[in-house]
Short mmCIF file of C-alpha atoms and ligand atoms in Angstrom, two decimals:
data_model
loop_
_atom_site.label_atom_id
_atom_site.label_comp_id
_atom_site.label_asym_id
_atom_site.label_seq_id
_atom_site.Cartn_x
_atom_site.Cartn_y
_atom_site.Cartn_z
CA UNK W 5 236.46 125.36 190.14
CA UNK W 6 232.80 126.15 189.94
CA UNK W 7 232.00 124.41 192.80
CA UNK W 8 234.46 126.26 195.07
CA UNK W 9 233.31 129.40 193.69
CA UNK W 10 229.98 128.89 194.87
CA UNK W 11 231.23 128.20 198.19
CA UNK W 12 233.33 130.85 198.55
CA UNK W 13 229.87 132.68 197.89
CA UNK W 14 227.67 131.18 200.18
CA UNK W 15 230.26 131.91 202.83
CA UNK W 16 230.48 135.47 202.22
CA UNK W 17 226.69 136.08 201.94
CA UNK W 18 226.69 134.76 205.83
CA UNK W 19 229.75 137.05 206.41
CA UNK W 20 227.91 139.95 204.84
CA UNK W 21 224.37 139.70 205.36
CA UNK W 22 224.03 139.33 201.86
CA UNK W 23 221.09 138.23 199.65
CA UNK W 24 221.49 137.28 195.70
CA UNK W 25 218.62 138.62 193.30
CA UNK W 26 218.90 137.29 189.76
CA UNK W 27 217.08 138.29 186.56
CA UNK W 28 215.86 135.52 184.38
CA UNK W 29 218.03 136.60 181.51
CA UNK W 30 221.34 136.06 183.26
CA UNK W 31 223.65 132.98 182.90
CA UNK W 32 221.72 129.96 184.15
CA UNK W 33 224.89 128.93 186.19
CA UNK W 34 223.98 132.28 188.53
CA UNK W 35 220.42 132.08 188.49
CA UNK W 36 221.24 128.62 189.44
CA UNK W 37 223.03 130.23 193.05
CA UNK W 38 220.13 133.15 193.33
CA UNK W 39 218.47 133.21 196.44
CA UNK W 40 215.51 135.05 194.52
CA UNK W 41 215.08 134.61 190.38
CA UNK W 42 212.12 136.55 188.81
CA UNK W 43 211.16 139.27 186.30
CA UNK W 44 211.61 143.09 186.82
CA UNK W 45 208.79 143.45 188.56
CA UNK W 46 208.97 140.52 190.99
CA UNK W 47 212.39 141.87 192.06
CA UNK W 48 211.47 144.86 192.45
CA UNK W 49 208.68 144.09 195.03
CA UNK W 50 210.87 141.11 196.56
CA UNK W 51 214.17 143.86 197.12
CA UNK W 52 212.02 146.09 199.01
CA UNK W 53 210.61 142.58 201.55
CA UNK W 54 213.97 141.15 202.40
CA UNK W 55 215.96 142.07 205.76
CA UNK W 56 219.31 141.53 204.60
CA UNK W 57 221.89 144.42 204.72
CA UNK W 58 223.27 143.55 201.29
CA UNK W 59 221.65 143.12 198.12
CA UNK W 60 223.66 141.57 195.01
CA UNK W 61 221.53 141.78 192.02
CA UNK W 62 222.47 140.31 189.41
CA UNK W 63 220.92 141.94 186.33
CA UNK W 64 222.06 144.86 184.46
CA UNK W 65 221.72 148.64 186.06
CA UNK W 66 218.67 150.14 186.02
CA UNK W 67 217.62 146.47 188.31
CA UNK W 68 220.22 147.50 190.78
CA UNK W 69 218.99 151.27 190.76
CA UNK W 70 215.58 150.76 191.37
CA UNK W 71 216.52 148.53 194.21
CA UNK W 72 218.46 150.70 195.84
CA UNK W 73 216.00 154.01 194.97
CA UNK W 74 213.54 151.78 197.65
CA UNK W 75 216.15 150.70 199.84
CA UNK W 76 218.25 153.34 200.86
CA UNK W 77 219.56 152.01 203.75
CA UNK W 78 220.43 149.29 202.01
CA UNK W 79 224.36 148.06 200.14
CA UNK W 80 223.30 147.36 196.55
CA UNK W 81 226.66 145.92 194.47
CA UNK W 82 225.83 145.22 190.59
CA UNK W 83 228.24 141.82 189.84
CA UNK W 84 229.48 143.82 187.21
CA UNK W 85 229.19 148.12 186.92
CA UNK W 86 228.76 148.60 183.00
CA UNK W 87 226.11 145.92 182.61
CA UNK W 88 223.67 148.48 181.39
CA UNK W 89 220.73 148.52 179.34
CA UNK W 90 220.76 150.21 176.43
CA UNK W 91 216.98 150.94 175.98
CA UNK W 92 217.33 152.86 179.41
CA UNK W 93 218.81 155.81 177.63
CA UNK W 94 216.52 156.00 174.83
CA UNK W 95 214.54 159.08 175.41
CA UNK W 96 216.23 162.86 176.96
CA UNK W 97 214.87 164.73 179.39
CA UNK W 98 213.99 167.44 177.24
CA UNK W 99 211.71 165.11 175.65
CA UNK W 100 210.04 164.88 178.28
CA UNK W 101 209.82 168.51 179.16
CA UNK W 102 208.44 169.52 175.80
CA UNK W 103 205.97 166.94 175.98
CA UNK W 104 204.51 168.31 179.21
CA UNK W 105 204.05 172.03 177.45
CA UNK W 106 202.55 170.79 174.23
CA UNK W 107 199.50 168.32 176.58
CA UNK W 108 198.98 170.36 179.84
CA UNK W 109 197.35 167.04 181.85
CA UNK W 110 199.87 164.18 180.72
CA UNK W 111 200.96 161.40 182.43
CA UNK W 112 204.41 160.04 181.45
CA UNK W 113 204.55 156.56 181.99
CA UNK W 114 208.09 155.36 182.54
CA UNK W 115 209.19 151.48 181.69
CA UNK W 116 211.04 150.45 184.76
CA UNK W 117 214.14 149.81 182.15
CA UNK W 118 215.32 153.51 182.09
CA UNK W 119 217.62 155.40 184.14
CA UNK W 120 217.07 156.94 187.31
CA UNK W 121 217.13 160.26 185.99
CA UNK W 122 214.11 159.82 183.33
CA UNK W 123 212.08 158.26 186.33
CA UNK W 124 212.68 161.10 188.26
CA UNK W 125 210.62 163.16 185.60
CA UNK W 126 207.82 160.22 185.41
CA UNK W 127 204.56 160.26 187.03
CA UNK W 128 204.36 156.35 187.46
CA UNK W 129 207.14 153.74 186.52
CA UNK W 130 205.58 150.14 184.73
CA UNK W 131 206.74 146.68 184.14
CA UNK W 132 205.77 144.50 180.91
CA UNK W 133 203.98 142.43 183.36
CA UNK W 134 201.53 145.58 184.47
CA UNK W 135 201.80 148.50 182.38
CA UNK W 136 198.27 147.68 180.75
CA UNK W 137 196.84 147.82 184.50
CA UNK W 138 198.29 150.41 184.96
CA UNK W 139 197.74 152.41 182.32
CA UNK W 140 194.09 151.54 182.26
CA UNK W 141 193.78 152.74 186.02
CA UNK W 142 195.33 156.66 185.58
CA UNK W 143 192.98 159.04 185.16
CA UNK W 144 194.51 161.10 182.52
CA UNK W 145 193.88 160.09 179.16
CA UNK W 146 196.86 161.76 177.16
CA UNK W 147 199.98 159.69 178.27
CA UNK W 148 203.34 159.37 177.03
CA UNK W 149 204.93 156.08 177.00
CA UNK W 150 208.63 155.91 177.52
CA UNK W 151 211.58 154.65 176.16
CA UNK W 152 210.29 151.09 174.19
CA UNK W 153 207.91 151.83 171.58
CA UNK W 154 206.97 147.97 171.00
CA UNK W 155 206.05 147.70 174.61
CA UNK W 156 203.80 151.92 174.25
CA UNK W 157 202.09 150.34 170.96
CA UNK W 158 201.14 147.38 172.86
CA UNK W 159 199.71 149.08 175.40
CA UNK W 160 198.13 151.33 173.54
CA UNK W 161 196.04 148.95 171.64
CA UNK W 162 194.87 147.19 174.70
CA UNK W 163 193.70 150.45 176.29
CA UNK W 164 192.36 152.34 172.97
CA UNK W 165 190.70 154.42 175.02
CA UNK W 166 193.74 156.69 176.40
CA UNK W 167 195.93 158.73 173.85
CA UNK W 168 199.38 157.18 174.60
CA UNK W 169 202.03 158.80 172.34
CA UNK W 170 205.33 156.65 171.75
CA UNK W 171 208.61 157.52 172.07
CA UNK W 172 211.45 155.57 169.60
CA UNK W 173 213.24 153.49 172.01
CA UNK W 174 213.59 150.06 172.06
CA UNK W 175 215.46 146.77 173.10
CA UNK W 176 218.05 146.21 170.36
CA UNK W 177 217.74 142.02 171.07
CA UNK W 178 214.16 142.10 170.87
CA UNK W 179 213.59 144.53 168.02
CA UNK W 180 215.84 142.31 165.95
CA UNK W 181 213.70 139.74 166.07
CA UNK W 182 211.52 139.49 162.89
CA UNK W 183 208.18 137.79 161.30
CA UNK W 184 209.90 135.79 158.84
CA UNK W 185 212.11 134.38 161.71
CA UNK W 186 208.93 133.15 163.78
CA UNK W 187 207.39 131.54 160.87
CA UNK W 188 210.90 129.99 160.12
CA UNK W 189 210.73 128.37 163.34
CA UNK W 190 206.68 127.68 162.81
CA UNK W 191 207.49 125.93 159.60
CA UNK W 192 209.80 123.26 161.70
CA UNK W 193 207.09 123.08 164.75
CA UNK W 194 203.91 123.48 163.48
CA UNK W 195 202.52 122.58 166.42
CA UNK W 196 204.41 124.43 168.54
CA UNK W 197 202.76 127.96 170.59
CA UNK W 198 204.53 131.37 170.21
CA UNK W 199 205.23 133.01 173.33
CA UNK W 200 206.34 136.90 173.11
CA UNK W 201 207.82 139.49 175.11
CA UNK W 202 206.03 142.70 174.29
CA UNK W 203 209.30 144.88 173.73
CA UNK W 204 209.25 142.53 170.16
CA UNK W 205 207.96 144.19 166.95
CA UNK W 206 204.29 144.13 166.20
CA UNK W 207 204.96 142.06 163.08
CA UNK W 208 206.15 139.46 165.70
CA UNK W 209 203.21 140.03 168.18
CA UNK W 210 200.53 139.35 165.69
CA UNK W 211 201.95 136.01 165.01
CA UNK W 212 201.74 135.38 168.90
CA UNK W 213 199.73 132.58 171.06
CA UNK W 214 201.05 134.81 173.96
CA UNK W 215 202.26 138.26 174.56
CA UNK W 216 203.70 138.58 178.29
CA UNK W 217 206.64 139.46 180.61
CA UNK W 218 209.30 136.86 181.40
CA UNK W 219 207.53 135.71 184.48
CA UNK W 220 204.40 135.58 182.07
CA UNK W 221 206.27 133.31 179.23
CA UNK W 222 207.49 130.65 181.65
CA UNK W 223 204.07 130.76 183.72
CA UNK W 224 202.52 129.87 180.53
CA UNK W 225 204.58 127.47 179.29
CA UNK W 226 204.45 125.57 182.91
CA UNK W 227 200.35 125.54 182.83
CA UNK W 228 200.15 124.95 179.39
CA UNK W 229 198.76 121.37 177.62
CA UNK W 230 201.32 121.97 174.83
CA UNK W 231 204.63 120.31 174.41
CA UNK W 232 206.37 122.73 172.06
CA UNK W 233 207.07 126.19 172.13
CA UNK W 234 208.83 129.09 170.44
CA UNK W 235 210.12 131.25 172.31
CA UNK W 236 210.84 135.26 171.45
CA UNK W 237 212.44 136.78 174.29
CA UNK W 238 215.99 136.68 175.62
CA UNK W 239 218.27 132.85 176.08
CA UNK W 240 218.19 133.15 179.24
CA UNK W 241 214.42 131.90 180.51
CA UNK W 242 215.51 128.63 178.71
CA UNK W 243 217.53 127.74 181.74
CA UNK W 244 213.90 127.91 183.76
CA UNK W 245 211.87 126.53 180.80
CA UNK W 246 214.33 123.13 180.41
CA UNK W 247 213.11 122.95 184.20
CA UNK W 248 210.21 122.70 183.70
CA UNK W 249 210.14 118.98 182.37
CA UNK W 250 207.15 116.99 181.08
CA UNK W 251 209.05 116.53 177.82
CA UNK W 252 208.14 120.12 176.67
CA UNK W 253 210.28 121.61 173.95
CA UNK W 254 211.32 125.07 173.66
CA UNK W 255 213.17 126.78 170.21
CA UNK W 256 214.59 129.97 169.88
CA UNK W 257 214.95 132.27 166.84
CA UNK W 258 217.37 131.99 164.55
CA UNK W 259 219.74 133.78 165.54
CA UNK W 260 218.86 133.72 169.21
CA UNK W 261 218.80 137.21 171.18
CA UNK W 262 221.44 136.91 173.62
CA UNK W 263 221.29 140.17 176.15
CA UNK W 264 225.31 140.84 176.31
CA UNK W 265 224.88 142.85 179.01
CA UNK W 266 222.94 140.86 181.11
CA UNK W 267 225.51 137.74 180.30
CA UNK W 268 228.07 140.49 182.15
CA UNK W 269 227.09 138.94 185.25
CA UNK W 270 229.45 135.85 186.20
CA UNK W 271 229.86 133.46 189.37
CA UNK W 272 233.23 135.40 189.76
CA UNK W 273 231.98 138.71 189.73
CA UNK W 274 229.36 137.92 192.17
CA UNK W 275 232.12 136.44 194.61
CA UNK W 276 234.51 139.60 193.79
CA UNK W 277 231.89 142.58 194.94
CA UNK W 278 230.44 140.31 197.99
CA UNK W 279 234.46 139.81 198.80
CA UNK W 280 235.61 143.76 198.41
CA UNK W 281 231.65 145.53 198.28
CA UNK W 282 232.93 147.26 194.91
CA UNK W 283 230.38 148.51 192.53
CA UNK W 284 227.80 149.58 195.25
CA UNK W 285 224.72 151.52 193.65
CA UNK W 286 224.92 155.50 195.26
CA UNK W 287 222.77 158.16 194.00
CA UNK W 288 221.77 161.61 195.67
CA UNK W 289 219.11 161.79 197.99
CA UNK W 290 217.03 164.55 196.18
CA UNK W 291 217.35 162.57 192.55
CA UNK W 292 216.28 159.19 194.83
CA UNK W 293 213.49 160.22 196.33
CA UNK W 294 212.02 161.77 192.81
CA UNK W 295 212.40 158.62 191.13
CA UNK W 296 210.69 157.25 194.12
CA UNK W 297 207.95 158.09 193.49
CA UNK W 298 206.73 156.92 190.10
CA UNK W 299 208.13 153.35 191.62
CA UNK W 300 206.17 153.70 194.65
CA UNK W 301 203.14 154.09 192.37
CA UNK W 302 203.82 151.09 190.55
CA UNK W 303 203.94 149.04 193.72
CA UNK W 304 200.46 150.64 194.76
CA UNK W 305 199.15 150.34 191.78
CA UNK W 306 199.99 146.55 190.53
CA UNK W 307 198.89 143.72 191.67
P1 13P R 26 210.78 141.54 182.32
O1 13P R 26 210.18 142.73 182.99
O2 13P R 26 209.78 140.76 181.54
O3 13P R 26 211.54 140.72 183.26
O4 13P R 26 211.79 142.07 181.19
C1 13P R 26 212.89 142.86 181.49
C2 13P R 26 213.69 143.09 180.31
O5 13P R 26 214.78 143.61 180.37
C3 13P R 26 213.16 142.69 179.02
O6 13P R 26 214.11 142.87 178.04
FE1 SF4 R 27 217.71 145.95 178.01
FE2 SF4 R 27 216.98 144.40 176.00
FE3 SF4 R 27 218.89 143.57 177.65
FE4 SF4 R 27 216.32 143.72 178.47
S1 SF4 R 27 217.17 142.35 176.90
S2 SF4 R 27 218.11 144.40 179.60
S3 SF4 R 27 215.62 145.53 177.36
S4 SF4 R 27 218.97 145.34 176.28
#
């Protein structure tokens, strides 16, 4: 069954011109058929390289958006339409707004995982592989960092020098994750190195061998001398780290954060919009081109 699926796949990307982009936190079995697998930022930079006329990213929403915001000529079709993350909503316009009256010369600083609309009133859009870069390198000091807190408090200890003002958003999976869960985990692997996604608490942070985006955790992992790991951030990097061999161990909190709506994305629902082009990412061209910019930044601005 899941081997015809896959063919039935591979035959309509050569039909349809069609590329596959998957997110580390989706179902291994369709990373497993992704032409391109990587964090936000690496497909964000890849969508905009590729010549095909059809993107399918697999990943929830705001992915598929930001592809499409720098590809407009481009078909973007999301596997499945209400994958969506929830974080993305976490802050209102009017926020944003009355922010700008109260500090005349702020930057707001816009986490990639956020809706079209609040990038459209951003100044610069960040991943949690480069928002410390790039917050480092703007030359106002007062900036507001939206929607995840976790990921605005890191940042704003490694750059003490700007005035970054949170907002209250944050990842529901990764702000469940607690202390006393690492040090559960710790207890049974003493030896083993804690690798952290900065959208965790700080509580979880400071008991942390390594803070760093998805592509950061299993870069890590891969160079390091250490055979065990635990791992806070979402299931689905395990499906890389187990790749990676060498008899290295990786454990999970207790319970482990499982993204629902990235686990949306199925074999089947990849086939089903390549097959009929349903759930193609459309936006209007005035709202594109303002939330252009801020990503456009990002891409000058990262390395
Ligand atoms: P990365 O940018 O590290 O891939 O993370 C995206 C995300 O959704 C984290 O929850
Ligand atoms: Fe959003 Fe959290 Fe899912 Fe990432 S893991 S897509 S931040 S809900």
């Amino acid at each position: 069954m899941k081997q015809e699926i896959v063919k039935t796949i591979e035959r309509l990307k050569k039909e349809k011109d069609a590329v596959i982009l998957a997110h580390y936190y989706v179902d291994g079995s369709v990373q497993e058929i992704a032409d391109y697998v990587g964090d936000s930022f690496y497909l964000a930079k890849i969508a905009k390289q590729i010549n095909h006329q059809v993107i399918v990213f697999c990943g929830v929403r705001f992915m598929g958006e930001s592809a499409k915001i720098l590809n407009p000529q481009k078909t973007v079709l999301l596997p499945d339409g209400a994958a969506d993350c929830p974080m993305a909503h976490m802050v209102s316009e009017e926020k944003i707004e009355q922010m700008r009256k109260e500090y005349p010369d702020l930057a707001v600083v816009c986490y990639v995982n956020s809706t079209k609309a609040l990038k459209a009133k951003s100044d610069v859009c960040v991943t949690s592989s480069n928002a410390v870069q790039i917050v480092k390198a703007l030359p106002n000091k007062d900036v507001f960092f939206i929607p995840d807190e976790n990921l605005g408090r890191y940042v704003k200890e490694q750059v003490p020098e700007k005035n970054v003002i949170l907002n209250d958003g944050f990842c529901p999976y990764h702000h469940k994750i607690t202390a006393g869960q690492v040090r559960a985990e710790k207890e049974k692997h003493p030896q083993a190195l804690v690798l952290t996604h900065p959208e965790c608490r700080e509580e979880v942070l400071s008991l942390s061998d390594y803070i760093g985006s998805t592509a950061g955790i299993i870069s890590f992992a891969q160079k390091s001398e250490n055979k065990e790991f635990i791992v806070c951030t979402e299931h689905g990097v395990s499906y890389q780290l187990e790749g990676l061999g060498k008899g290295k161990k990786f454990y999970f909190v207790s319970p482990c954060p499982v993204c629902a709506d990235m686990k949306k994305v199925t074999l089947e629902k990849v086939a089903h919009v390549l097959q009929t082009g349903e759930n193609a990412v459309e936006m209007d061209e005035e709202e594109r081109l303002c939330a252009m910019a801020p990503l456009e930044r990002m891409l000058q601005l990262a390395t």
